[in-house]
C-alpha angles and dihedrals in degrees: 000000000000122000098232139024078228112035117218086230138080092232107041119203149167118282107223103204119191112255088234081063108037115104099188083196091072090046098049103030100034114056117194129237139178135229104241082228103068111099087058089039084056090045094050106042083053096055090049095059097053089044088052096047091233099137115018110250101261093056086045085057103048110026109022098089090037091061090059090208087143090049092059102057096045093057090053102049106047115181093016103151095252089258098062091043093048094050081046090048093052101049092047083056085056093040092065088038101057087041091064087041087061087048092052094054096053099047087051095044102238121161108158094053090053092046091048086048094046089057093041087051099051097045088045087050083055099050115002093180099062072056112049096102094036111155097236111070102222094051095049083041088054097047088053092053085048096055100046093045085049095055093068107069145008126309085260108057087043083052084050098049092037081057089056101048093043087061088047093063095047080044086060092040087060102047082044088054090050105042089043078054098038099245130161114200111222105246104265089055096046095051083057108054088038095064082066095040079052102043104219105168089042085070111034080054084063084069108070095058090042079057088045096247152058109254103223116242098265095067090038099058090035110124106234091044098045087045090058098050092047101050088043082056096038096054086047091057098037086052093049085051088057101046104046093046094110087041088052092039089056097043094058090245122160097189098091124113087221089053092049087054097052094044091045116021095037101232122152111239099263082059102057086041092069104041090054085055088046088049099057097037087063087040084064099045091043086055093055086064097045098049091054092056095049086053091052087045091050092048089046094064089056093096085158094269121123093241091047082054105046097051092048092052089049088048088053102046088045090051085049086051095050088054086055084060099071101051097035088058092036089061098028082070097045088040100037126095098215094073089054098098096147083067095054125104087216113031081200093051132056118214094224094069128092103230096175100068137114080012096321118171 
C-alpha cells in the first residue's frame, strides 16, 4: 500500500515491505500524515547540509532525498511553527551525519579523532556560539543546530535538553569503546545503553516547542505521560533494530538488540528475528494503552483556568505527536536509502559516506 495518500515523491508508488518486517497494526491503525511544510523542509535542509559542509555536493545530490531524513521528521512533529521543524529537520540531518562519523571512526580505528570530537561535541553542546566557526564541520554544524533549538523555549528546558545530549555523547563513547573491543552487551544492557544511543528523551524534548511551550516537571514525570514517550521511542529503536540487522550484520557491529540475543540468549538468527518482532508488536499494543491514559491525564489538567487549558491542549498535541512516531519510523525503513543494503556495492559500506575522509581508504 502506499505510505502516504500523497506520496513525498514525484513518482508515487507502492512501498513493498517484507513480510519479516511488516506490522499490518501501523498500517491500519497509524495513518500517516505529513507536515505541509515538508518540500521546503526537504530544500532546506538540503541546502543546509551543503552550506555546512556535512556531506560533500555530489552525495547530497545524489543521496540526500533518498535518505528521507527530512520525511521523517515531518511526519513526527506534526503542527510544529516551520522554524522549529526546520531547526528539527537540520539537526536530524546532522544527527545521521555525525552517526556515520562515529561509524567511521570505529571501522578505521580511530581513537584519537573520536575522542577529540567527543570533547568538541560536548563544549560546543555548552555554548554553541564560542563554536559556530569551528574548524571541523560537524562541530560548527552542531552549534548551529544548538543555537537555533535553544531560541524556542526557556533556559531550563535548554539546561534540560543540553543534560540529555550530553549523555548521549558519553552513550556513543561507550558503544565506540565496545565495538573497537568486539563486545556485545547481554540484552538487558544493551536495551539500556541503547535508549541514550538512541536518544529517546532528545526526541521526545522536541516535543514540547514544536507544542509552543515547556511542560513543567510534574507532567512530564508523570507516569501515563512518560509511559507513553517511552514506548513511542522504544518501539522506534527496537524497529530499527529489526530492520538494520543485515546493515549491522554486515558491518561487523555488535550494538544491535538481534545480535545481543544471539550472543546471549543463544538464539539462531531466524529466532531472533522473530522476538524482536514480538517485542515490538507488544511495544505497539502497550502504547495503545498508553496513549488512552495520557490523554486522560491530559484532559484531566484542563480546571477551567487558561493555564489548565493551555497545557492540556500541549499535552495533547505531544501524546499526538508521539502516535506520529510510529507510522513516520515504520515507513522511513521501508523509503530510506540507508537500510538498502542489498543495493549497495559494499554491504559494509554505505554509499552516502565519505570514506575517504580524515585519510580514509
Amino acid at each position: 500500500m502506499p505510505a502516504f495518500p500523497h506520496s513525498t515523491t514525484s513518482t508515487p508508488t507502492a512501498i513493498a515491505v517484507p513480510p519479516s518486517l511488516s506490522l499490518p497494526v501501523i498500517e491500519a491503525a497509524f495513518p500517516r500524515q505529513l507536515h505541509p511544510y515538508w518540500p521546503r523542509l526537504q530544500e532546506n535542509t538540503r541546502t543546509w547540509l551543503l552550506e555546512k559542509r556535512l556531506m560533500p555536493a555530489d552525495k547530497v545530490a545524489e543521496y540526500a532525498d533518498g535518505l528521507c531524513y527530512t520525511d521523517l521528521m515531518a511526519g513526527y512533529y506534526l503542527g510544529a511553527p516551520e522554524a522549529v521543524l526546520q531547526a528539527i529537520a537540520d539537526f536530524s540531518a546532522w544527527f545521521f551525519v555525525w552517526d556515520d562519523r562515529h561509524d567511521r571512526d570505529i571501522v578505521h580505528r580511530r581513537p584519537r579523532a573520536w575522542r577529540r570530537l567527543r570533547c568538541r561535541l560536548h563544549a560546543a553542546l555548552d555554548s554553541p556560539r564560542d563554536h559556530l566557526h569551528h574548524e571541523d564541520p560537524l562541530v560548527a554544524a552542531f552549534a548551529d543546530s544548538m543555537v537555533r533549538l535553544y531560541s524556542f523555549l526557556p533556559r531550563t528546558w535548554n539546561t534540560r535538553f543540553a543534560g540529555h545530549f550530553h549523555d548521549v555523547i558519553e552513550a556513543y563513547d561507550r558503544e565506540f569503546r565496545n565495538r573497537t573491543r568486539g563486545i556485545i552487551p547481554p540484552v538487558g544492557e544493551y536495551l539500556a545503553l541503547r535508549r541514550l544511543t538512541f536518544a529517546h528523551w532528545i526526541w521526545t524534548d522536541l516535543l514540547e516547542p514544536c507544542a509552543g511551550r515547556e511542560l513543567p516537571d510534574g507532567i512530564r514525570k508523570n507516569p501515563a505521560y512518560r509511559r507513553a514517550a517511552l514506548l513511542s521511542q522504544e518501539f522506534a529503536a527496537w524497529y530499527n533494530d529489526l530492520c538494520s540487522l543485515p546493515k549491522e550484520i554486515a558491518g561487523d557491529e555488535v550494538h544491535n538488540l538481534g545480535i545481543s540475543l544471539i550472543k546471549h540468549e543463544g538464539l539462531t538468527l531466524e529466532e531472533a528475528i522473530r522476538e524482536m518482532r514480538r517485542l515490538v508488536e507488544k511495544c505497539v499494543d502497550a502504547f495503545l494503552v498508553a496513549e488512552a491514559d495520557a490523554l486522560r491525564f491530559a484532559d484531566g489538567l484542563d480546571d477551567g483556568t487558561a493555564r489548565g487549558r493551555e497545557l492540556s491542549a500541549a499535552v495533547r498535541a505531544c501524546v499526538r505527536n508521539m502516535r506520529n512516531w510510529f507510522s513516520t519510523v515504520y515507513w522511513f525503513h521501508h523509503e530510506s536509502g540507508r537500510y538498502m543494503v542489498d543495493s549497495w556495492d559494499d554491504r559494509s559500506t554505505p554509499p552516502y559516506v565519505n570514506n575517504e575522509a580524515a585519510g580514509e581508504k
